[in-house]
Amino acid sequence: MKQNASEITNSIPLSIDEVAEDVEKQLIVHLQVKQFALQLDEPTLRDNEAILLAYVRFNNDEGPKEEILFARSIFEKLNSLNKHLQGKDSDLISSKSAIAAFLRKLKLYKNNISRRAFEQFPGLASVGSDLQDEDLALYGEYMENVHEDMQTRFSDLLMMVIPTWVSIPFEVNVADIDISLQEPLIKLQSDEIMRAKFKDGKYNVWKTNDVATKYPLLWDKAQLYVIAFPTSYLVESGFSRVSQLLSKARNRLDIVKRGDVRLSLTSMEPDIKKLAEHHQPQGSH
């Protein structure tokens, strides 16, 4: 134990690909026994090269987990990605709430600006005396356009009906929900341990493995709202990381055949001890 740690680790020839392969195997083990959501993206790289990025989202002991599944080469010219609402670890419920709140704020901002109430806009407040009515009309028109654009882009999400028993499971009246779910929900509402963990009574109760194990019927109905991908955050960040890797000084890094991308994007820990056991320490030369 008194040996120099860096010398020991340096003597074990673990490659990036080897460590990435270990992480991938761990991921596959999870996916073989869990339900998951899949998200695909086709970012275009330099010289019109494109790759297919696939991400998965599933529940583990800590809640929803997001991982890159694979990267594959594709050979076709693609048009760029529209950027959607960003946010790691977001879900359909939180995304719908955020968009709905933002749309309401836009209406409020437009109304306040029209009556020269600039408290929410310090920049405008500092030059308020110089603003003409025509200027205020332009600002209002801009906000109206943003409102219409957001409403169109996220119409499917805004129209989605989220059951009350999913969003506030401890507060909903059991008599108001589907009869097939009434008894399981009564058991959940009577679970003092669960209630203590989630004092706010909100939907984050569905982000634990406890519910999936103890209340499978409820989880089967609620999981869509938790594990479905609501945004393109992961594929956007993945494309950004791919671009960074390609911009390094290496010659034509083959990102779809190497472990660089997976290791740069994963949150899983490789089993270094197991990998090291497959190698004999090599003495210095």
PDB file of C-alpha atoms in Angstrom:
ATOM      1  CA  MET A   1       0.000   0.000   0.000  1.00  0.00           C
ATOM      2  CA  LYS A   2       3.017   2.312   0.283  1.00  0.00           C
ATOM      3  CA  GLN A   3       3.726   2.149  -3.430  1.00  0.00           C
ATOM      4  CA  ASN A   4       3.239   5.233  -5.576  1.00  0.00           C
ATOM      5  CA  ALA A   5      -0.358   5.171  -6.875  1.00  0.00           C
ATOM      6  CA  SER A   6       0.405   6.899 -10.180  1.00  0.00           C
ATOM      7  CA  GLU A   7       3.154   4.411 -10.960  1.00  0.00           C
ATOM      8  CA  ILE A   8       0.781   1.519 -10.366  1.00  0.00           C
ATOM      9  CA  THR A   9      -2.031   2.934 -12.505  1.00  0.00           C
ATOM     10  CA  ASN A  10       0.410   3.907 -15.256  1.00  0.00           C
ATOM     11  CA  SER A  11       1.661   0.330 -15.399  1.00  0.00           C
ATOM     12  CA  ILE A  12      -1.824  -0.936 -16.255  1.00  0.00           C
ATOM     13  CA  PRO A  13      -2.348  -0.437 -20.013  1.00  0.00           C
ATOM     14  CA  LEU A  14      -6.088   0.316 -20.136  1.00  0.00           C
ATOM     15  CA  SER A  15      -7.237   1.907 -23.388  1.00  0.00           C
ATOM     16  CA  ILE A  16     -10.079   4.380 -23.852  1.00  0.00           C
ATOM     17  CA  ASP A  17     -11.902   1.810 -25.957  1.00  0.00           C
ATOM     18  CA  GLU A  18     -11.566  -0.830 -23.250  1.00  0.00           C
ATOM     19  CA  VAL A  19     -12.995   1.442 -20.558  1.00  0.00           C
ATOM     20  CA  ALA A  20     -15.810   2.591 -22.881  1.00  0.00           C
ATOM     21  CA  GLU A  21     -16.669  -1.037 -23.667  1.00  0.00           C
ATOM     22  CA  ASP A  22     -17.043  -1.747 -19.955  1.00  0.00           C
ATOM     23  CA  VAL A  23     -19.431   1.196 -19.560  1.00  0.00           C
ATOM     24  CA  GLU A  24     -21.422   0.013 -22.577  1.00  0.00           C
ATOM     25  CA  LYS A  25     -21.763  -3.494 -21.127  1.00  0.00           C
ATOM     26  CA  GLN A  26     -23.061  -2.047 -17.859  1.00  0.00           C
ATOM     27  CA  LEU A  27     -25.622  -0.037 -19.793  1.00  0.00           C
ATOM     28  CA  ILE A  28     -26.824  -3.062 -21.766  1.00  0.00           C
ATOM     29  CA  VAL A  29     -27.322  -4.997 -18.530  1.00  0.00           C
ATOM     30  CA  HIS A  30     -29.633  -2.233 -17.294  1.00  0.00           C
ATOM     31  CA  LEU A  31     -31.591  -2.056 -20.549  1.00  0.00           C
ATOM     32  CA  GLN A  32     -32.184  -5.812 -20.620  1.00  0.00           C
ATOM     33  CA  VAL A  33     -34.311  -5.613 -17.473  1.00  0.00           C
ATOM     34  CA  LYS A  34     -35.772  -2.093 -17.634  1.00  0.00           C
ATOM     35  CA  GLN A  35     -38.141  -0.215 -19.885  1.00  0.00           C
ATOM     36  CA  PHE A  36     -36.532   2.768 -21.586  1.00  0.00           C
ATOM     37  CA  ALA A  37     -37.172   5.655 -23.946  1.00  0.00           C
ATOM     38  CA  LEU A  38     -35.104   6.106 -27.108  1.00  0.00           C
ATOM     39  CA  GLN A  39     -34.044   9.377 -28.757  1.00  0.00           C
ATOM     40  CA  LEU A  40     -32.287   9.623 -32.131  1.00  0.00           C
ATOM     41  CA  ASP A  41     -30.519  12.468 -33.891  1.00  0.00           C
ATOM     42  CA  GLU A  42     -28.558  12.814 -37.145  1.00  0.00           C
ATOM     43  CA  PRO A  43     -26.064  15.681 -36.760  1.00  0.00           C
ATOM     44  CA  THR A  44     -24.064  16.686 -39.827  1.00  0.00           C
ATOM     45  CA  LEU A  45     -20.318  16.954 -39.339  1.00  0.00           C
ATOM     46  CA  ARG A  46     -17.701  18.520 -41.587  1.00  0.00           C
ATOM     47  CA  ASP A  47     -17.656  17.619 -45.287  1.00  0.00           C
ATOM     48  CA  ASN A  48     -21.361  16.729 -45.053  1.00  0.00           C
ATOM     49  CA  GLU A  49     -20.564  13.587 -43.095  1.00  0.00           C
ATOM     50  CA  ALA A  50     -23.329  12.607 -40.698  1.00  0.00           C
ATOM     51  CA  ILE A  51     -23.605  10.291 -37.738  1.00  0.00           C
ATOM     52  CA  LEU A  52     -26.576   8.736 -35.999  1.00  0.00           C
ATOM     53  CA  LEU A  53     -26.576   9.408 -32.233  1.00  0.00           C
ATOM     54  CA  ALA A  54     -28.896   7.338 -30.050  1.00  0.00           C
ATOM     55  CA  TYR A  55     -29.704   8.040 -26.398  1.00  0.00           C
ATOM     56  CA  VAL A  56     -31.717   6.054 -23.876  1.00  0.00           C
ATOM     57  CA  ARG A  57     -33.508   7.127 -20.730  1.00  0.00           C
ATOM     58  CA  PHE A  58     -34.495   4.731 -17.946  1.00  0.00           C
ATOM     59  CA  ASN A  59     -35.072   4.632 -14.208  1.00  0.00           C
ATOM     60  CA  ASN A  60     -32.456   3.376 -11.768  1.00  0.00           C
ATOM     61  CA  ASP A  61     -32.078   3.639  -7.989  1.00  0.00           C
ATOM     62  CA  GLU A  62     -31.385   7.379  -8.156  1.00  0.00           C
ATOM     63  CA  GLY A  63     -34.210   8.168 -10.602  1.00  0.00           C
ATOM     64  CA  PRO A  64     -34.232   8.813 -14.380  1.00  0.00           C
ATOM     65  CA  LYS A  65     -30.838   8.198 -15.985  1.00  0.00           C
ATOM     66  CA  GLU A  66     -29.754   9.316 -19.463  1.00  0.00           C
ATOM     67  CA  GLU A  67     -27.010   7.603 -21.448  1.00  0.00           C
ATOM     68  CA  ILE A  68     -25.660   7.526 -24.980  1.00  0.00           C
ATOM     69  CA  LEU A  69     -26.524   4.150 -26.556  1.00  0.00           C
ATOM     70  CA  PHE A  70     -24.430   4.293 -29.710  1.00  0.00           C
ATOM     71  CA  ALA A  71     -22.995   6.430 -32.501  1.00  0.00           C
ATOM     72  CA  ARG A  72     -23.096   5.180 -36.094  1.00  0.00           C
ATOM     73  CA  SER A  73     -21.960   6.616 -39.426  1.00  0.00           C
ATOM     74  CA  ILE A  74     -24.551   7.593 -42.010  1.00  0.00           C
ATOM     75  CA  PHE A  75     -23.781   8.899 -45.475  1.00  0.00           C
ATOM     76  CA  GLU A  76     -26.320  11.440 -46.524  1.00  0.00           C
ATOM     77  CA  LYS A  77     -26.645  15.206 -46.588  1.00  0.00           C
ATOM     78  CA  LEU A  78     -28.905  16.512 -43.856  1.00  0.00           C
ATOM     79  CA  ASN A  79     -30.477  19.834 -43.046  1.00  0.00           C
ATOM     80  CA  SER A  80     -29.743  21.294 -39.615  1.00  0.00           C
ATOM     81  CA  LEU A  81     -31.678  20.614 -36.167  1.00  0.00           C
ATOM     82  CA  ASN A  82     -34.288  22.901 -34.825  1.00  0.00           C
ATOM     83  CA  LYS A  83     -33.365  23.729 -31.277  1.00  0.00           C
ATOM     84  CA  HIS A  84     -36.069  22.928 -28.758  1.00  0.00           C
ATOM     85  CA  LEU A  85     -36.516  23.712 -25.110  1.00  0.00           C
ATOM     86  CA  GLN A  86     -33.237  22.823 -23.399  1.00  0.00           C
ATOM     87  CA  GLY A  87     -32.761  21.228 -20.017  1.00  0.00           C
ATOM     88  CA  LYS A  88     -31.027  18.141 -18.736  1.00  0.00           C
ATOM     89  CA  ASP A  89     -33.148  15.758 -16.653  1.00  0.00           C
ATOM     90  CA  SER A  90     -36.363  17.475 -17.716  1.00  0.00           C
ATOM     91  CA  ASP A  91     -39.507  15.468 -18.430  1.00  0.00           C
ATOM     92  CA  LEU A  92     -42.881  15.978 -20.099  1.00  0.00           C
ATOM     93  CA  ILE A  93     -44.501  17.336 -16.951  1.00  0.00           C
ATOM     94  CA  SER A  94     -41.841  19.902 -16.064  1.00  0.00           C
ATOM     95  CA  SER A  95     -41.434  20.901 -19.726  1.00  0.00           C
ATOM     96  CA  LYS A  96     -45.148  21.506 -20.213  1.00  0.00           C
ATOM     97  CA  SER A  97     -45.239  23.571 -17.025  1.00  0.00           C
ATOM     98  CA  ALA A  98     -42.215  25.624 -18.087  1.00  0.00           C
ATOM     99  CA  ILE A  99     -43.628  26.357 -21.553  1.00  0.00           C
ATOM    100  CA  ALA A 100     -47.097  27.195 -20.245  1.00  0.00           C
ATOM    101  CA  ALA A 101     -45.591  29.561 -17.657  1.00  0.00           C
ATOM    102  CA  PHE A 102     -43.394  31.233 -20.272  1.00  0.00           C
ATOM    103  CA  LEU A 103     -46.371  31.828 -22.578  1.00  0.00           C
ATOM    104  CA  ARG A 104     -48.314  33.446 -19.748  1.00  0.00           C
ATOM    105  CA  LYS A 105     -45.325  35.646 -18.922  1.00  0.00           C
ATOM    106  CA  LEU A 106     -45.109  36.829 -22.528  1.00  0.00           C
ATOM    107  CA  LYS A 107     -48.722  37.997 -22.385  1.00  0.00           C
ATOM    108  CA  LEU A 108     -48.039  39.748 -19.082  1.00  0.00           C
ATOM    109  CA  TYR A 109     -44.868  41.415 -20.397  1.00  0.00           C
ATOM    110  CA  LYS A 110     -46.649  42.691 -23.493  1.00  0.00           C
ATOM    111  CA  ASN A 111     -49.424  44.180 -21.376  1.00  0.00           C
ATOM    112  CA  ASN A 112     -46.993  45.810 -18.930  1.00  0.00           C
ATOM    113  CA  ILE A 113     -44.847  47.349 -21.667  1.00  0.00           C
ATOM    114  CA  SER A 114     -47.899  48.779 -23.393  1.00  0.00           C
ATOM    115  CA  ARG A 115     -48.734  50.725 -20.203  1.00  0.00           C
ATOM    116  CA  ARG A 116     -45.079  51.689 -19.625  1.00  0.00           C
ATOM    117  CA  ALA A 117     -44.571  49.430 -16.608  1.00  0.00           C
ATOM    118  CA  PHE A 118     -40.912  48.517 -17.126  1.00  0.00           C
ATOM    119  CA  GLU A 119     -40.076  46.956 -13.745  1.00  0.00           C
ATOM    120  CA  GLN A 120     -39.446  43.582 -15.381  1.00  0.00           C
ATOM    121  CA  PHE A 121     -37.157  45.172 -17.982  1.00  0.00           C
ATOM    122  CA  PRO A 122     -34.413  47.226 -16.281  1.00  0.00           C
ATOM    123  CA  GLY A 123     -32.848  48.050 -19.636  1.00  0.00           C
ATOM    124  CA  LEU A 124     -36.049  49.633 -20.898  1.00  0.00           C
ATOM    125  CA  ALA A 125     -36.675  51.337 -17.572  1.00  0.00           C
ATOM    126  CA  SER A 126     -33.377  53.223 -17.874  1.00  0.00           C
ATOM    127  CA  VAL A 127     -34.438  54.760 -21.200  1.00  0.00           C
ATOM    128  CA  GLY A 128     -38.188  54.763 -20.626  1.00  0.00           C
ATOM    129  CA  SER A 129     -38.580  58.516 -21.092  1.00  0.00           C
ATOM    130  CA  ASP A 130     -37.046  58.257 -24.575  1.00  0.00           C
ATOM    131  CA  LEU A 131     -39.338  55.493 -25.815  1.00  0.00           C
ATOM    132  CA  GLN A 132     -42.081  56.465 -28.211  1.00  0.00           C
ATOM    133  CA  ASP A 133     -45.436  54.713 -28.532  1.00  0.00           C
ATOM    134  CA  GLU A 134     -44.228  53.268 -31.843  1.00  0.00           C
ATOM    135  CA  ASP A 135     -41.278  51.648 -30.037  1.00  0.00           C
ATOM    136  CA  LEU A 136     -43.560  50.052 -27.484  1.00  0.00           C
ATOM    137  CA  ALA A 137     -45.793  48.736 -30.253  1.00  0.00           C
ATOM    138  CA  LEU A 138     -42.779  47.048 -31.875  1.00  0.00           C
ATOM    139  CA  TYR A 139     -41.779  45.403 -28.597  1.00  0.00           C
ATOM    140  CA  GLY A 140     -45.334  44.202 -28.127  1.00  0.00           C
ATOM    141  CA  GLU A 141     -45.465  42.829 -31.661  1.00  0.00           C
ATOM    142  CA  TYR A 142     -42.199  40.980 -31.107  1.00  0.00           C
ATOM    143  CA  MET A 143     -43.528  39.329 -27.943  1.00  0.00           C
ATOM    144  CA  GLU A 144     -46.728  38.370 -29.728  1.00  0.00           C
ATOM    145  CA  ASN A 145     -44.699  36.720 -32.490  1.00  0.00           C
ATOM    146  CA  VAL A 146     -42.605  34.793 -29.964  1.00  0.00           C
ATOM    147  CA  HIS A 147     -45.807  33.698 -28.224  1.00  0.00           C
ATOM    148  CA  GLU A 148     -47.335  32.410 -31.458  1.00  0.00           C
ATOM    149  CA  ASP A 149     -44.122  30.655 -32.459  1.00  0.00           C
ATOM    150  CA  MET A 150     -43.781  28.902 -29.100  1.00  0.00           C
ATOM    151  CA  GLN A 151     -47.419  27.894 -29.125  1.00  0.00           C
ATOM    152  CA  THR A 152     -47.035  26.361 -32.580  1.00  0.00           C
ATOM    153  CA  ARG A 153     -43.731  24.603 -31.883  1.00  0.00           C
ATOM    154  CA  PHE A 154     -44.930  23.024 -28.651  1.00  0.00           C
ATOM    155  CA  SER A 155     -48.600  22.530 -29.497  1.00  0.00           C
ATOM    156  CA  ASP A 156     -48.430  18.755 -28.963  1.00  0.00           C
ATOM    157  CA  LEU A 157     -46.898  19.165 -25.534  1.00  0.00           C
ATOM    158  CA  LEU A 158     -49.286  21.938 -24.521  1.00  0.00           C
ATOM    159  CA  MET A 159     -52.318  19.889 -25.619  1.00  0.00           C
ATOM    160  CA  MET A 160     -51.142  16.792 -23.763  1.00  0.00           C
ATOM    161  CA  VAL A 161     -53.401  15.948 -20.837  1.00  0.00           C
ATOM    162  CA  ILE A 162     -51.420  14.970 -17.754  1.00  0.00           C
ATOM    163  CA  PRO A 163     -53.576  13.075 -15.234  1.00  0.00           C
ATOM    164  CA  THR A 164     -53.908  14.846 -11.912  1.00  0.00           C
ATOM    165  CA  TRP A 165     -53.013  11.660 -10.047  1.00  0.00           C
ATOM    166  CA  VAL A 166     -49.631  11.734 -11.818  1.00  0.00           C
ATOM    167  CA  SER A 167     -48.831  15.382 -11.111  1.00  0.00           C
ATOM    168  CA  ILE A 168     -50.089  15.462  -7.491  1.00  0.00           C
ATOM    169  CA  PRO A 169     -50.540  11.807  -6.431  1.00  0.00           C
ATOM    170  CA  PHE A 170     -50.898  12.507  -2.695  1.00  0.00           C
ATOM    171  CA  GLU A 171     -53.475  15.257  -3.099  1.00  0.00           C
ATOM    172  CA  VAL A 172     -55.851  13.971  -5.771  1.00  0.00           C
ATOM    173  CA  ASN A 173     -59.242  12.573  -4.795  1.00  0.00           C
ATOM    174  CA  VAL A 174     -59.058   8.842  -5.499  1.00  0.00           C
ATOM    175  CA  ALA A 175     -62.754   8.782  -6.394  1.00  0.00           C
ATOM    176  CA  ASP A 176     -62.015  11.010  -9.395  1.00  0.00           C
ATOM    177  CA  ILE A 177     -59.593   8.663 -11.142  1.00  0.00           C
ATOM    178  CA  ASP A 178     -59.958   5.488 -13.204  1.00  0.00           C
ATOM    179  CA  ILE A 179     -61.402   2.712 -11.063  1.00  0.00           C
ATOM    180  CA  SER A 180     -58.614   0.303 -12.002  1.00  0.00           C
ATOM    181  CA  LEU A 181     -56.076   2.634 -10.359  1.00  0.00           C
ATOM    182  CA  GLN A 182     -58.025   3.579  -7.248  1.00  0.00           C
ATOM    183  CA  GLU A 183     -56.820   0.831  -4.908  1.00  0.00           C
ATOM    184  CA  PRO A 184     -53.125   1.103  -5.865  1.00  0.00           C
ATOM    185  CA  LEU A 185     -53.270   4.877  -5.428  1.00  0.00           C
ATOM    186  CA  ILE A 186     -54.898   4.518  -1.997  1.00  0.00           C
ATOM    187  CA  LYS A 187     -51.973   2.293  -0.997  1.00  0.00           C
ATOM    188  CA  LEU A 188     -49.506   4.891  -2.274  1.00  0.00           C
ATOM    189  CA  GLN A 189     -51.275   7.744  -0.488  1.00  0.00           C
ATOM    190  CA  SER A 190     -51.231   5.673   2.721  1.00  0.00           C
ATOM    191  CA  ASP A 191     -47.504   4.974   2.413  1.00  0.00           C
ATOM    192  CA  GLU A 192     -46.116   7.201   5.157  1.00  0.00           C
ATOM    193  CA  ILE A 193     -42.515   6.634   4.073  1.00  0.00           C
ATOM    194  CA  MET A 194     -43.267   7.800   0.541  1.00  0.00           C
ATOM    195  CA  ARG A 195     -45.332  10.715   1.802  1.00  0.00           C
ATOM    196  CA  ALA A 196     -42.497  11.821   4.082  1.00  0.00           C
ATOM    197  CA  LYS A 197     -39.991  11.670   1.225  1.00  0.00           C
ATOM    198  CA  PHE A 198     -42.159  13.810  -1.014  1.00  0.00           C
ATOM    199  CA  LYS A 199     -43.746  16.361   1.281  1.00  0.00           C
ATOM    200  CA  ASP A 200     -44.612  18.615  -1.646  1.00  0.00           C
ATOM    201  CA  GLY A 201     -46.929  15.871  -2.908  1.00  0.00           C
ATOM    202  CA  LYS A 202     -45.776  16.318  -6.499  1.00  0.00           C
ATOM    203  CA  TYR A 203     -44.952  13.958  -9.333  1.00  0.00           C
ATOM    204  CA  ASN A 204     -41.268  13.486  -8.440  1.00  0.00           C
ATOM    205  CA  VAL A 205     -42.415  10.426  -6.504  1.00  0.00           C
ATOM    206  CA  TRP A 206     -42.409   8.655  -9.885  1.00  0.00           C
ATOM    207  CA  LYS A 207     -38.668   9.213 -10.250  1.00  0.00           C
ATOM    208  CA  THR A 208     -37.788   6.534  -7.723  1.00  0.00           C
ATOM    209  CA  ASN A 209     -37.402   2.803  -8.167  1.00  0.00           C
ATOM    210  CA  ASP A 210     -39.477   2.280  -5.029  1.00  0.00           C
ATOM    211  CA  VAL A 211     -42.670   3.171  -6.843  1.00  0.00           C
ATOM    212  CA  ALA A 212     -41.835   1.034  -9.869  1.00  0.00           C
ATOM    213  CA  THR A 213     -41.273  -1.942  -7.553  1.00  0.00           C
ATOM    214  CA  LYS A 214     -44.038  -1.445  -5.005  1.00  0.00           C
ATOM    215  CA  TYR A 215     -46.744   0.004  -7.250  1.00  0.00           C
ATOM    216  CA  PRO A 216     -46.195  -1.512 -10.726  1.00  0.00           C
ATOM    217  CA  LEU A 217     -49.706  -0.782 -11.988  1.00  0.00           C
ATOM    218  CA  LEU A 218     -49.377   2.932 -11.229  1.00  0.00           C
ATOM    219  CA  TRP A 219     -45.840   3.044 -12.616  1.00  0.00           C
ATOM    220  CA  ASP A 220     -46.951   1.375 -15.844  1.00  0.00           C
ATOM    221  CA  LYS A 221     -49.311   4.301 -16.473  1.00  0.00           C
ATOM    222  CA  ALA A 222     -47.109   7.092 -15.103  1.00  0.00           C
ATOM    223  CA  GLN A 223     -43.729   6.169 -16.584  1.00  0.00           C
ATOM    224  CA  LEU A 224     -44.416   7.786 -19.970  1.00  0.00           C
ATOM    225  CA  TYR A 225     -44.439  11.218 -18.358  1.00  0.00           C
ATOM    226  CA  VAL A 226     -41.120  10.553 -16.582  1.00  0.00           C
ATOM    227  CA  ILE A 227     -38.860   8.687 -19.015  1.00  0.00           C
ATOM    228  CA  ALA A 228     -40.015  10.107 -22.358  1.00  0.00           C
ATOM    229  CA  PHE A 229     -37.592  12.628 -23.902  1.00  0.00           C
ATOM    230  CA  PRO A 230     -39.226  16.086 -23.870  1.00  0.00           C
ATOM    231  CA  THR A 231     -36.305  18.030 -25.393  1.00  0.00           C
ATOM    232  CA  SER A 232     -33.305  17.681 -27.660  1.00  0.00           C
ATOM    233  CA  TYR A 233     -30.862  18.648 -24.907  1.00  0.00           C
ATOM    234  CA  LEU A 234     -28.867  15.412 -25.025  1.00  0.00           C
ATOM    235  CA  VAL A 235     -28.464  15.190 -28.775  1.00  0.00           C
ATOM    236  CA  GLU A 236     -27.488  18.858 -28.916  1.00  0.00           C
ATOM    237  CA  SER A 237     -24.843  18.375 -26.229  1.00  0.00           C
ATOM    238  CA  GLY A 238     -23.693  15.184 -27.930  1.00  0.00           C
ATOM    239  CA  PHE A 239     -23.231  16.965 -31.238  1.00  0.00           C
ATOM    240  CA  SER A 240     -21.333  19.734 -29.473  1.00  0.00           C
ATOM    241  CA  ARG A 241     -19.001  17.182 -27.908  1.00  0.00           C
ATOM    242  CA  VAL A 242     -18.472  15.422 -31.245  1.00  0.00           C
ATOM    243  CA  SER A 243     -17.492  18.751 -32.804  1.00  0.00           C
ATOM    244  CA  GLN A 244     -14.996  19.381 -30.000  1.00  0.00           C
ATOM    245  CA  LEU A 245     -13.416  15.969 -30.484  1.00  0.00           C
ATOM    246  CA  LEU A 246     -13.071  16.519 -34.216  1.00  0.00           C
ATOM    247  CA  SER A 247     -11.496  19.924 -33.700  1.00  0.00           C
ATOM    248  CA  LYS A 248      -8.622  18.463 -31.684  1.00  0.00           C
ATOM    249  CA  ALA A 249      -5.220  17.911 -33.209  1.00  0.00           C
ATOM    250  CA  ARG A 250      -5.786  14.229 -33.935  1.00  0.00           C
ATOM    251  CA  ASN A 251      -5.931  13.107 -37.531  1.00  0.00           C
ATOM    252  CA  ARG A 252      -9.470  12.100 -38.502  1.00  0.00           C
ATOM    253  CA  LEU A 253     -10.561  10.645 -35.201  1.00  0.00           C
ATOM    254  CA  ASP A 254     -13.007   7.841 -35.993  1.00  0.00           C
ATOM    255  CA  ILE A 255     -15.531   8.713 -33.336  1.00  0.00           C
ATOM    256  CA  VAL A 256     -18.015   5.962 -34.155  1.00  0.00           C
ATOM    257  CA  LYS A 257     -15.444   3.188 -33.734  1.00  0.00           C
ATOM    258  CA  ARG A 258     -13.622   4.573 -30.710  1.00  0.00           C
ATOM    259  CA  GLY A 259     -14.747   5.022 -27.120  1.00  0.00           C
ATOM    260  CA  ASP A 260     -14.054   8.754 -26.961  1.00  0.00           C
ATOM    261  CA  VAL A 261     -17.658   9.905 -27.440  1.00  0.00           C
ATOM    262  CA  ARG A 262     -19.141   7.447 -24.971  1.00  0.00           C
ATOM    263  CA  LEU A 263     -16.654   8.295 -22.228  1.00  0.00           C
ATOM    264  CA  SER A 264     -17.071  12.028 -22.759  1.00  0.00           C
ATOM    265  CA  LEU A 265     -20.867  11.824 -22.439  1.00  0.00           C
ATOM    266  CA  THR A 266     -21.552   9.007 -19.966  1.00  0.00           C
ATOM    267  CA  SER A 267     -22.357   9.440 -16.290  1.00  0.00           C
ATOM    268  CA  MET A 268     -21.648   5.770 -15.547  1.00  0.00           C
ATOM    269  CA  GLU A 269     -18.468   4.716 -13.746  1.00  0.00           C
ATOM    270  CA  PRO A 270     -16.288   2.087 -15.455  1.00  0.00           C
ATOM    271  CA  ASP A 271     -15.287  -0.946 -13.390  1.00  0.00           C
ATOM    272  CA  ILE A 272     -11.578  -0.144 -13.325  1.00  0.00           C
ATOM    273  CA  LYS A 273     -10.799  -2.894 -10.813  1.00  0.00           C
ATOM    274  CA  LYS A 274     -12.293  -5.581 -13.055  1.00  0.00           C
ATOM    275  CA  LEU A 275     -10.529  -4.188 -16.108  1.00  0.00           C
ATOM    276  CA  ALA A 276      -7.204  -4.013 -14.307  1.00  0.00           C
ATOM    277  CA  GLU A 277      -7.497  -7.662 -13.266  1.00  0.00           C
ATOM    278  CA  HIS A 278      -7.337  -8.631 -16.948  1.00  0.00           C
ATOM    279  CA  HIS A 279      -3.945  -6.968 -17.283  1.00  0.00           C
ATOM    280  CA  GLN A 280      -0.611  -7.842 -15.791  1.00  0.00           C
ATOM    281  CA  PRO A 281       1.303  -4.795 -14.488  1.00  0.00           C
ATOM    282  CA  GLN A 282       4.225  -4.058 -16.748  1.00  0.00           C
ATOM    283  CA  GLY A 283       7.555  -2.956 -15.338  1.00  0.00           C
ATOM    284  CA  SER A 284       9.183   0.233 -16.515  1.00  0.00           C
ATOM    285  CA  HIS A 285      11.755  -0.005 -19.332  1.00  0.00           C
TER     286      HIS A 285
END
